[in-house]
Amino acid sequence: MSRIRLEWNVESQKINKSDSEDPMAKRARRRRALRLIMLIGVVLAVLTFGVLVVRQRLLDVQGQLEQLLRETVRAEIAALRIGDINTFLAVQDNVSETWRRRQQSVFREYSDIKARHDVDLTGTILDLEIDGQRGRVVVEEIINGVRYAQVWFYRNLGDGWRHVSPDFSFWGEERRLETDAISIRYFDLDERFAQAISETVGEWLRRGCQILRCDSSPKLSIAVVKESAQTVSPAADGTATFHVLSPSSGRMSLDLPFDHNRQGLFAEALSEHLIRLATDGLQVVFPQDAVYLRRSVASYLVKEFLDADGGDSLVDSLAFLYGEEKLAELVDHLAPAASMAILQQVIGQPLEESNLDWRDFVKWRLHTEADLIESGAEGDLLNLYDTGDEEIWQAAYQRYQTGTIFRPRAVLNQAITGRRDGSAQLQVTVVKEAGEAVEEQIVLFNLVDGVWKRAN
């Protein structure tokens, strides 16, 4: 116990021992520390002020550049509005003569559009981006009540902003939009376009696989490209990749970024892609009926994608009378040289009793005859006729020899009757042009081994 008390006393004495430092020296040290802190504070304040001044100056310069760019754009639009080509060309790149000629054509195009449509060049700037000495502006224009956007590019060439050719490096950062069915690669400028593609094409893919009974929904890759000779094109390597030209390269609808033209082209490309998958890349042989059947199923898919009227009358009637699932069966039966006889296998009854609409098929067959005569394909032409009848064979050969070309404008109606031997005959009324006149003609087809063969 005494030992513990002793140690406590020693520690207490240490704690209570007074500081032996000179008070004057202590105060001097504190003043020096305070002055150092104040100096650091002043330096930081000066640096902060300097940074703020420089930043404000940069903002002022940026603001001036932006204001000048806005005034340039407004002047350019005003020149287009009133038809002042001199003012319009004054704000164009004066270095590139090719660009100036291009813009002269653009000016004439606007003049033509204004003459034929209700045009409002509003001058509204929807978006403006400046990166150093280059600028990008999205401007609004209204044609027949529909809002459009144009993307214009500018360069500050020392004497002010000048409208220059599209700067493909100024499309924004590359991005990717992923869903279970689609992967879309695009740039910032095409954000709304990519969203519209994803929503629309995703539904098309689901609908196409429902019709063709895909084992699994194939994932598509879509690249929105800045420049291309084609608006929509499959990748050259044959993969499930599609290239779509950015609408920002021209006049883009603000209400429908994925416009009707691109929708139509993409629907056609997608239908071909799905049929190619369903047939393992089957190549059909012209002029066999397989060419028509494959094309007609593709046409049906396009019609469904676009929710449009029309389509091919034969395949439409097949889906309507026997169920849409028959289209997948038809595709399954396709072979390179398949004839119309495969339809009988699909529906399970004779073609003459099917009530199918043959009008579009007849039109295709007659146009095919004309192609074969023009190309000198005698054997293929005669194969389309019921050559078991000598009189029919002579008529076909005479038509080939004389080069008689017959391309009907339309097929009006059809009727199926029985022949004396009990076989079926298809009779159609076609419209053809005779010089400036239009006349009707009856064309006959005999059903031979499940295939319609021309009989007159």
Short mmCIF file of C-alpha atoms in Angstrom, two decimals:
data_model
loop_
_atom_site.label_atom_id
_atom_site.label_comp_id
_atom_site.label_asym_id
_atom_site.label_seq_id
_atom_site.Cartn_x
_atom_site.Cartn_y
_atom_site.Cartn_z
CA MET A 1 0.00 0.00 0.00
CA SER A 2 2.81 2.47 0.84
CA ARG A 3 4.47 1.79 -2.48
CA ILE A 4 1.34 2.69 -4.39
CA ARG A 5 0.98 5.94 -2.45
CA LEU A 6 4.57 6.86 -3.19
CA GLU A 7 4.20 6.44 -6.94
CA TRP A 8 1.05 8.53 -6.86
CA ASN A 9 2.85 11.31 -5.08
CA VAL A 10 5.67 11.30 -7.62
CA GLU A 11 3.21 11.59 -10.52
CA SER A 12 1.30 14.34 -8.74
CA GLN A 13 4.46 16.30 -8.28
CA LYS A 14 5.24 15.97 -12.01
CA ILE A 15 1.80 17.21 -12.94
CA ASN A 16 1.83 20.11 -10.56
CA LYS A 17 5.30 21.20 -11.54
CA SER A 18 5.06 24.72 -13.04
CA ASP A 19 6.18 25.51 -16.60
CA SER A 20 9.69 26.94 -16.53
CA GLU A 21 9.45 28.60 -20.06
CA ASP A 22 9.96 32.38 -20.16
CA PRO A 23 6.51 34.06 -20.61
CA MET A 24 7.92 36.68 -23.03
CA ALA A 25 9.42 34.01 -25.29
CA LYS A 26 6.16 32.10 -25.15
CA ARG A 27 4.15 35.16 -26.27
CA ALA A 28 6.64 35.86 -29.09
CA ARG A 29 6.30 32.30 -30.35
CA ARG A 30 2.53 32.59 -30.39
CA ARG A 31 2.69 35.90 -32.29
CA ARG A 32 4.93 34.34 -34.94
CA ALA A 33 2.54 31.39 -35.36
CA LEU A 34 -0.42 33.77 -35.65
CA ARG A 35 1.36 35.91 -38.27
CA LEU A 36 2.18 32.75 -40.27
CA ILE A 37 -1.45 31.64 -40.17
CA MET A 38 -2.60 35.11 -41.24
CA LEU A 39 -0.05 35.15 -44.08
CA ILE A 40 -1.22 31.75 -45.30
CA GLY A 41 -4.82 32.99 -45.10
CA VAL A 42 -3.97 36.10 -47.13
CA VAL A 43 -2.14 34.03 -49.75
CA LEU A 44 -5.06 31.61 -50.01
CA ALA A 45 -7.50 34.51 -50.27
CA VAL A 46 -5.43 36.11 -53.03
CA LEU A 47 -5.18 32.81 -54.88
CA THR A 48 -8.90 32.18 -54.49
CA PHE A 49 -9.68 35.67 -55.70
CA GLY A 50 -7.36 35.19 -58.64
CA VAL A 51 -8.98 31.90 -59.54
CA LEU A 52 -12.42 33.49 -59.28
CA VAL A 53 -11.33 36.41 -61.44
CA VAL A 54 -9.87 34.08 -64.08
CA ARG A 55 -12.94 31.86 -63.92
CA GLN A 56 -15.24 34.82 -64.25
CA ARG A 57 -13.16 36.10 -67.12
CA LEU A 58 -13.41 32.73 -68.84
CA LEU A 59 -17.15 32.71 -68.20
CA ASP A 60 -17.39 36.22 -69.64
CA VAL A 61 -15.43 35.16 -72.72
CA GLN A 62 -17.53 32.00 -73.00
CA GLY A 63 -20.66 34.07 -72.63
CA GLN A 64 -19.48 36.47 -75.30
CA LEU A 65 -18.66 33.58 -77.63
CA GLU A 66 -22.08 32.06 -76.98
CA GLN A 67 -23.84 35.35 -77.57
CA LEU A 68 -21.95 35.90 -80.81
CA LEU A 69 -22.80 32.38 -81.92
CA ARG A 70 -26.49 32.90 -81.14
CA GLU A 71 -26.48 36.15 -83.12
CA THR A 72 -24.77 34.41 -86.05
CA VAL A 73 -27.36 31.63 -86.06
CA ARG A 74 -30.23 34.11 -85.88
CA ALA A 75 -28.77 36.10 -88.77
CA GLU A 76 -28.40 32.93 -90.84
CA ILE A 77 -31.97 31.84 -90.15
CA ALA A 78 -33.29 35.35 -90.88
CA ALA A 79 -31.47 35.26 -94.23
CA LEU A 80 -33.14 31.94 -95.05
CA ARG A 81 -36.49 33.31 -93.96
CA ILE A 82 -36.39 36.40 -96.18
CA GLY A 83 -34.42 34.81 -99.03
CA ASP A 84 -31.21 36.86 -98.64
CA ILE A 85 -28.53 34.62 -100.14
CA ASN A 86 -25.71 37.15 -99.68
CA THR A 87 -26.19 37.37 -95.91
CA PHE A 88 -26.64 33.60 -95.77
CA LEU A 89 -23.36 32.95 -97.56
CA ALA A 90 -21.56 35.60 -95.49
CA VAL A 91 -21.74 33.36 -92.41
CA GLN A 92 -20.54 30.24 -94.24
CA ASP A 93 -17.03 28.83 -94.13
CA ASN A 94 -15.13 30.94 -96.66
CA VAL A 95 -12.20 28.50 -96.83
CA SER A 96 -13.99 25.51 -98.34
CA GLU A 97 -15.42 26.24 -101.78
CA THR A 98 -17.07 22.82 -101.78
CA TRP A 99 -19.00 23.74 -98.65
CA ARG A 100 -20.09 27.06 -100.07
CA ARG A 101 -21.45 25.35 -103.18
CA ARG A 102 -23.23 22.87 -100.96
CA GLN A 103 -24.81 25.69 -98.96
CA GLN A 104 -25.92 27.43 -102.13
CA SER A 105 -27.85 24.25 -102.92
CA VAL A 106 -29.25 24.23 -99.38
CA PHE A 107 -30.47 27.81 -99.83
CA ARG A 108 -32.26 26.81 -103.04
CA GLU A 109 -33.77 23.79 -101.27
CA TYR A 110 -35.19 26.04 -98.56
CA SER A 111 -36.62 28.35 -101.20
CA ASP A 112 -38.31 25.39 -102.86
CA ILE A 113 -39.67 24.05 -99.55
CA LYS A 114 -41.06 27.47 -98.64
CA ALA A 115 -42.77 27.68 -102.02
CA ARG A 116 -44.49 24.31 -101.65
CA HIS A 117 -45.12 24.05 -97.91
CA ASP A 118 -46.09 26.04 -94.86
CA VAL A 119 -42.67 26.73 -93.33
CA ASP A 120 -41.87 28.52 -90.09
CA LEU A 121 -38.14 29.07 -89.51
CA THR A 122 -38.67 29.96 -85.86
CA GLY A 123 -35.06 30.75 -85.01
CA THR A 124 -35.47 28.82 -81.75
CA ILE A 125 -32.20 27.35 -80.55
CA LEU A 126 -32.99 24.06 -78.83
CA ASP A 127 -29.44 23.29 -77.76
CA LEU A 128 -26.06 24.99 -77.99
CA GLU A 129 -22.66 23.54 -77.17
CA ILE A 130 -19.26 25.27 -77.40
CA ASP A 131 -15.97 23.39 -77.20
CA GLY A 132 -13.04 25.74 -77.59
CA GLN A 133 -13.37 27.39 -80.98
CA ARG A 134 -16.03 25.06 -82.33
CA GLY A 135 -19.76 25.18 -81.77
CA ARG A 136 -22.77 22.93 -82.26
CA VAL A 137 -26.30 24.30 -82.47
CA VAL A 138 -29.64 22.51 -82.72
CA VAL A 139 -32.23 24.77 -84.35
CA GLU A 140 -35.97 24.31 -84.70
CA GLU A 141 -38.04 24.63 -87.84
CA ILE A 142 -41.71 23.83 -88.43
CA ILE A 143 -42.95 22.44 -91.74
CA ASN A 144 -46.69 21.91 -92.22
CA GLY A 145 -47.15 21.99 -88.47
CA VAL A 146 -44.51 19.33 -87.77
CA ARG A 147 -41.52 20.29 -85.62
CA TYR A 148 -38.08 19.40 -86.93
CA ALA A 149 -34.53 19.93 -85.70
CA GLN A 150 -31.41 20.66 -87.70
CA VAL A 151 -27.89 20.32 -86.27
CA TRP A 152 -25.47 22.96 -87.51
CA PHE A 153 -21.75 23.16 -86.79
CA TYR A 154 -19.65 26.31 -86.49
CA ARG A 155 -16.01 27.36 -86.16
CA ASN A 156 -14.65 30.58 -84.72
CA LEU A 157 -12.20 31.45 -87.48
CA GLY A 158 -10.92 34.69 -85.96
CA ASP A 159 -13.38 36.95 -87.75
CA GLY A 160 -16.41 35.44 -86.04
CA TRP A 161 -18.37 32.23 -86.15
CA ARG A 162 -18.75 30.52 -89.52
CA HIS A 163 -21.10 27.68 -90.45
CA VAL A 164 -18.92 24.70 -91.41
CA SER A 165 -19.44 21.14 -92.61
CA PRO A 166 -20.58 18.54 -90.03
CA ASP A 167 -17.95 17.83 -87.40
CA PHE A 168 -18.27 14.11 -86.73
CA SER A 169 -15.92 14.34 -83.76
CA PHE A 170 -18.40 16.68 -82.07
CA TRP A 171 -21.29 14.21 -81.78
CA GLY A 172 -20.78 13.81 -78.04
CA GLU A 173 -19.61 10.87 -75.96
CA GLU A 174 -20.29 7.33 -77.11
CA ARG A 175 -22.98 5.57 -75.09
CA ARG A 176 -24.72 2.22 -75.00
CA LEU A 177 -28.35 1.35 -74.34
CA GLU A 178 -28.97 -2.25 -73.30
CA THR A 179 -32.18 -4.26 -73.03
CA ASP A 180 -32.76 -8.01 -73.01
CA ALA A 181 -33.40 -7.93 -76.76
CA ILE A 182 -31.31 -5.04 -78.11
CA SER A 183 -27.94 -3.39 -77.63
CA ILE A 184 -27.68 0.10 -79.16
CA ARG A 185 -24.43 2.01 -79.55
CA TYR A 186 -24.87 5.73 -80.14
CA PHE A 187 -23.53 9.21 -79.30
CA ASP A 188 -24.98 11.90 -77.04
CA LEU A 189 -26.51 13.79 -79.92
CA ASP A 190 -28.73 10.78 -80.74
CA GLU A 191 -30.04 10.03 -77.25
CA ARG A 192 -33.74 10.45 -78.13
CA PHE A 193 -33.30 8.53 -81.37
CA ALA A 194 -31.71 5.57 -79.57
CA GLN A 195 -34.54 5.48 -77.02
CA ALA A 196 -37.14 5.47 -79.80
CA ILE A 197 -35.37 2.63 -81.64
CA SER A 198 -35.14 0.56 -78.49
CA GLU A 199 -38.84 0.81 -77.75
CA THR A 200 -40.04 0.24 -81.33
CA VAL A 201 -37.64 -2.44 -82.56
CA GLY A 202 -37.92 -4.36 -79.31
CA GLU A 203 -41.65 -4.78 -79.93
CA TRP A 204 -41.03 -5.71 -83.57
CA LEU A 205 -38.60 -8.41 -82.52
CA ARG A 206 -41.13 -9.86 -80.09
CA ARG A 207 -43.87 -9.82 -82.75
CA GLY A 208 -41.65 -11.33 -85.44
CA CYS A 209 -40.62 -14.20 -83.21
CA GLN A 210 -44.26 -14.77 -82.28
CA ILE A 211 -45.14 -15.20 -85.98
CA LEU A 212 -42.11 -17.30 -86.95
CA ARG A 213 -41.97 -19.19 -83.64
CA CYS A 214 -38.33 -18.42 -82.86
CA ASP A 215 -36.74 -20.95 -80.52
CA SER A 216 -35.17 -18.03 -78.68
CA SER A 217 -35.40 -14.32 -79.31
CA PRO A 218 -32.16 -13.30 -81.06
CA LYS A 219 -30.41 -10.27 -79.53
CA LEU A 220 -29.77 -7.47 -81.99
CA SER A 221 -26.89 -5.04 -82.03
CA ILE A 222 -27.63 -1.62 -83.51
CA ALA A 223 -25.04 1.05 -84.23
CA VAL A 224 -26.21 4.60 -84.88
CA VAL A 225 -23.59 5.88 -87.31
CA LYS A 226 -22.77 9.47 -88.21
CA GLU A 227 -22.34 8.93 -91.95
CA SER A 228 -23.30 6.13 -94.31
CA ALA A 229 -24.27 5.63 -97.93
CA GLN A 230 -27.36 3.73 -96.74
CA THR A 231 -29.90 4.83 -94.16
CA VAL A 232 -30.28 1.29 -92.76
CA SER A 233 -27.98 -1.61 -93.55
CA PRO A 234 -27.05 -4.98 -92.01
CA ALA A 235 -23.41 -5.40 -91.04
CA ALA A 236 -21.21 -6.69 -93.84
CA ASP A 237 -20.05 -9.65 -91.73
CA GLY A 238 -23.57 -11.15 -91.63
CA THR A 239 -23.95 -10.84 -87.87
CA ALA A 240 -27.10 -9.63 -86.09
CA THR A 241 -25.84 -6.05 -86.30
CA PHE A 242 -27.57 -3.17 -88.06
CA HIS A 243 -26.19 0.24 -88.94
CA VAL A 244 -28.66 3.12 -88.86
CA LEU A 245 -27.75 6.59 -90.11
CA SER A 246 -28.13 9.23 -87.41
CA PRO A 247 -31.11 11.51 -88.09
CA SER A 248 -28.96 14.33 -86.71
CA SER A 249 -27.10 14.27 -90.03
CA GLY A 250 -30.16 15.88 -91.63
CA ARG A 251 -33.64 17.12 -90.76
CA MET A 252 -34.95 15.17 -87.74
CA SER A 253 -38.56 15.08 -86.60
CA LEU A 254 -38.75 16.15 -82.95
CA ASP A 255 -42.03 14.31 -82.42
CA LEU A 256 -40.91 11.13 -84.23
CA PRO A 257 -37.11 10.75 -84.07
CA PHE A 258 -37.39 7.23 -85.50
CA ASP A 259 -39.13 8.57 -88.60
CA HIS A 260 -41.35 6.66 -91.04
CA ASN A 261 -38.61 6.30 -93.63
CA ARG A 262 -36.16 4.72 -91.19
CA GLN A 263 -38.92 2.59 -89.69
CA GLY A 264 -39.83 1.22 -93.11
CA LEU A 265 -36.23 0.45 -94.06
CA PHE A 266 -35.47 -1.11 -90.68
CA ALA A 267 -38.66 -3.21 -90.77
CA GLU A 268 -37.62 -4.64 -94.14
CA ALA A 269 -34.09 -5.39 -92.93
CA LEU A 270 -35.37 -7.00 -89.71
CA SER A 271 -37.90 -9.19 -91.56
CA GLU A 272 -35.13 -10.48 -93.83
CA HIS A 273 -32.92 -11.13 -90.83
CA LEU A 274 -35.60 -13.12 -88.98
CA ILE A 275 -36.44 -15.24 -92.03
CA ARG A 276 -32.74 -15.88 -92.60
CA LEU A 277 -32.49 -17.14 -89.02
CA ALA A 278 -35.66 -19.24 -89.35
CA THR A 279 -34.38 -20.92 -92.56
CA ASP A 280 -30.72 -21.21 -91.50
CA GLY A 281 -29.71 -18.85 -94.27
CA LEU A 282 -31.58 -20.67 -97.03
CA GLN A 283 -31.01 -19.20 -100.51
CA VAL A 284 -34.03 -19.56 -102.82
CA VAL A 285 -33.59 -19.97 -106.59
CA PHE A 286 -35.20 -17.64 -109.13
CA PRO A 287 -37.68 -18.06 -110.79
CA GLN A 288 -39.04 -20.76 -108.49
CA ASP A 289 -42.16 -20.08 -106.40
CA ALA A 290 -39.96 -20.19 -103.28
CA VAL A 291 -38.75 -16.69 -104.21
CA TYR A 292 -42.30 -15.36 -104.11
CA LEU A 293 -43.27 -17.23 -100.93
CA ARG A 294 -40.21 -16.07 -99.01
CA ARG A 295 -40.71 -12.48 -100.13
CA SER A 296 -44.41 -12.61 -99.26
CA VAL A 297 -43.78 -13.80 -95.69
CA ALA A 298 -41.23 -10.99 -95.31
CA SER A 299 -43.86 -8.55 -96.59
CA TYR A 300 -46.32 -9.86 -93.99
CA LEU A 301 -43.79 -9.25 -91.20
CA VAL A 302 -43.18 -5.70 -92.40
CA LYS A 303 -46.92 -5.04 -92.48
CA GLU A 304 -47.23 -6.29 -88.90
CA PHE A 305 -44.23 -4.29 -87.69
CA LEU A 306 -45.54 -1.04 -89.16
CA ASP A 307 -49.20 -1.80 -88.35
CA ALA A 308 -49.93 -0.97 -91.97
CA ASP A 309 -52.52 -1.98 -94.52
CA GLY A 310 -51.75 -3.89 -97.68
CA GLY A 311 -49.30 -6.74 -97.84
CA ASP A 312 -49.44 -9.76 -100.11
CA SER A 313 -52.93 -11.10 -100.79
CA LEU A 314 -51.93 -14.79 -100.81
CA VAL A 315 -50.09 -14.82 -97.48
CA ASP A 316 -52.64 -12.49 -95.91
CA SER A 317 -55.43 -14.87 -96.87
CA LEU A 318 -53.42 -17.84 -95.61
CA ALA A 319 -53.01 -16.22 -92.18
CA PHE A 320 -56.64 -15.09 -92.08
CA LEU A 321 -58.24 -18.38 -93.16
CA TYR A 322 -55.89 -20.91 -91.59
CA GLY A 323 -54.21 -19.07 -88.74
CA GLU A 324 -51.02 -17.10 -88.43
CA GLU A 325 -49.14 -20.19 -87.23
CA LYS A 326 -49.27 -21.49 -90.84
CA LEU A 327 -46.71 -18.85 -91.82
CA ALA A 328 -44.09 -20.50 -89.62
CA GLU A 329 -44.96 -23.88 -91.16
CA LEU A 330 -44.64 -22.39 -94.63
CA VAL A 331 -41.17 -21.05 -93.81
CA ASP A 332 -40.22 -24.47 -92.38
CA HIS A 333 -41.19 -26.12 -95.70
CA LEU A 334 -39.18 -23.71 -97.85
CA ALA A 335 -36.47 -25.21 -100.03
CA PRO A 336 -34.26 -23.53 -102.64
CA ALA A 337 -36.46 -24.64 -105.55
CA ALA A 338 -39.76 -25.14 -103.70
CA SER A 339 -42.93 -24.80 -105.76
CA MET A 340 -46.38 -23.65 -104.74
CA ALA A 341 -47.16 -27.30 -103.98
CA ILE A 342 -45.75 -26.85 -100.46
CA LEU A 343 -48.82 -24.74 -99.65
CA GLN A 344 -50.95 -27.85 -99.99
CA GLN A 345 -48.77 -29.59 -97.39
CA VAL A 346 -49.15 -26.63 -95.04
CA ILE A 347 -52.94 -26.29 -95.20
CA GLY A 348 -53.66 -30.00 -95.63
CA GLN A 349 -56.15 -29.73 -98.46
CA PRO A 350 -56.17 -29.23 -102.26
CA LEU A 351 -55.30 -25.74 -103.40
CA GLU A 352 -58.40 -25.44 -105.58
CA GLU A 353 -60.51 -25.83 -102.41
CA SER A 354 -58.42 -23.50 -100.24
CA ASN A 355 -60.21 -20.20 -101.00
CA LEU A 356 -56.81 -18.50 -101.00
CA ASP A 357 -56.38 -15.16 -102.78
CA TRP A 358 -54.05 -15.75 -105.74
CA ARG A 359 -54.12 -12.26 -107.29
CA ASP A 360 -50.73 -11.01 -106.08
CA PHE A 361 -49.14 -14.34 -106.94
CA VAL A 362 -50.48 -14.12 -110.50
CA LYS A 363 -49.13 -10.59 -110.84
CA TRP A 364 -45.70 -11.74 -109.66
CA ARG A 365 -45.75 -14.73 -112.00
CA LEU A 366 -46.61 -12.58 -115.04
CA HIS A 367 -43.88 -10.07 -114.19
CA THR A 368 -41.48 -12.99 -113.80
CA GLU A 369 -42.40 -14.19 -117.30
CA ALA A 370 -41.50 -10.76 -118.68
CA ASP A 371 -38.14 -10.87 -116.88
CA LEU A 372 -37.36 -14.31 -118.29
CA ILE A 373 -38.23 -13.23 -121.85
CA GLU A 374 -35.99 -10.16 -121.52
CA SER A 375 -33.10 -12.25 -120.17
CA GLY A 376 -33.49 -14.99 -122.80
CA ALA A 377 -34.20 -17.77 -120.27
CA GLU A 378 -36.28 -20.00 -122.56
CA GLY A 379 -36.22 -23.12 -120.37
CA ASP A 380 -37.29 -21.29 -117.21
CA LEU A 381 -40.06 -19.53 -119.14
CA LEU A 382 -41.52 -22.71 -120.60
CA ASN A 383 -41.42 -24.33 -117.16
CA LEU A 384 -44.05 -21.82 -116.04
CA TYR A 385 -46.52 -23.11 -118.67
CA ASP A 386 -48.64 -26.26 -118.89
CA THR A 387 -46.51 -27.60 -121.72
CA GLY A 388 -48.29 -30.94 -121.62
CA ASP A 389 -50.77 -29.26 -123.92
CA GLU A 390 -49.21 -28.71 -127.38
CA GLU A 391 -51.31 -25.63 -128.08
CA ILE A 392 -50.20 -24.00 -124.81
CA TRP A 393 -46.56 -24.90 -125.53
CA GLN A 394 -46.77 -23.28 -128.98
CA ALA A 395 -48.29 -20.11 -127.50
CA ALA A 396 -45.52 -19.87 -124.90
CA TYR A 397 -42.76 -20.46 -127.44
CA GLN A 398 -44.25 -17.91 -129.83
CA ARG A 399 -44.36 -15.36 -127.00
CA TYR A 400 -40.69 -16.06 -126.26
CA GLN A 401 -39.63 -15.84 -129.90
CA THR A 402 -41.37 -12.52 -130.51
CA GLY A 403 -40.20 -11.06 -127.21
CA THR A 404 -43.73 -10.15 -126.19
CA ILE A 405 -43.50 -8.40 -122.82
CA PHE A 406 -46.59 -8.30 -120.64
CA ARG A 407 -46.42 -6.63 -117.24
CA PRO A 408 -49.92 -6.24 -115.75
CA ARG A 409 -50.71 -3.18 -113.70
CA ALA A 410 -53.16 -5.06 -111.46
CA VAL A 411 -55.12 -8.30 -111.10
CA LEU A 412 -58.78 -7.52 -110.50
CA ASN A 413 -60.50 -10.78 -109.65
CA GLN A 414 -60.19 -14.55 -109.72
CA ALA A 415 -62.35 -17.61 -110.19
CA ILE A 416 -61.52 -21.33 -109.94
CA THR A 417 -63.40 -23.69 -112.25
CA GLY A 418 -63.14 -27.36 -113.22
CA ARG A 419 -61.76 -28.59 -116.54
CA ARG A 420 -63.12 -31.49 -118.55
CA ASP A 421 -60.48 -33.83 -117.15
CA GLY A 422 -61.51 -32.90 -113.61
CA SER A 423 -58.45 -30.73 -112.86
CA ALA A 424 -58.76 -27.15 -111.63
CA GLN A 425 -58.26 -23.99 -113.62
CA LEU A 426 -57.66 -20.50 -112.24
CA GLN A 427 -59.10 -17.63 -114.24
CA VAL A 428 -58.03 -14.06 -113.47
CA THR A 429 -58.77 -10.67 -114.97
CA VAL A 430 -55.71 -8.48 -115.33
CA VAL A 431 -55.34 -4.84 -116.28
CA LYS A 432 -52.68 -4.01 -118.84
CA GLU A 433 -51.56 -0.89 -120.62
CA ALA A 434 -51.90 -0.69 -124.40
CA GLY A 435 -50.14 2.53 -125.35
CA GLU A 436 -52.00 5.29 -123.59
CA ALA A 437 -55.09 3.10 -123.18
CA VAL A 438 -55.82 0.57 -120.46
CA GLU A 439 -57.55 -2.71 -121.19
CA GLU A 440 -58.52 -5.89 -119.40
CA GLN A 441 -57.42 -9.40 -120.32
CA ILE A 442 -58.29 -12.92 -119.10
CA VAL A 443 -55.33 -15.10 -118.07
CA LEU A 444 -55.72 -18.81 -117.33
CA PHE A 445 -53.68 -21.16 -115.12
CA ASN A 446 -54.04 -24.96 -114.87
CA LEU A 447 -53.28 -26.76 -111.61
CA VAL A 448 -50.58 -29.32 -112.47
CA ASP A 449 -49.20 -31.43 -109.60
CA GLY A 450 -50.07 -28.76 -107.07
CA VAL A 451 -48.56 -25.91 -109.13
CA TRP A 452 -50.37 -23.27 -111.14
CA LYS A 453 -49.11 -23.39 -114.73
CA ARG A 454 -50.11 -20.77 -117.30
CA ALA A 455 -52.61 -22.06 -119.83
CA ASN A 456 -52.97 -19.30 -122.44
#
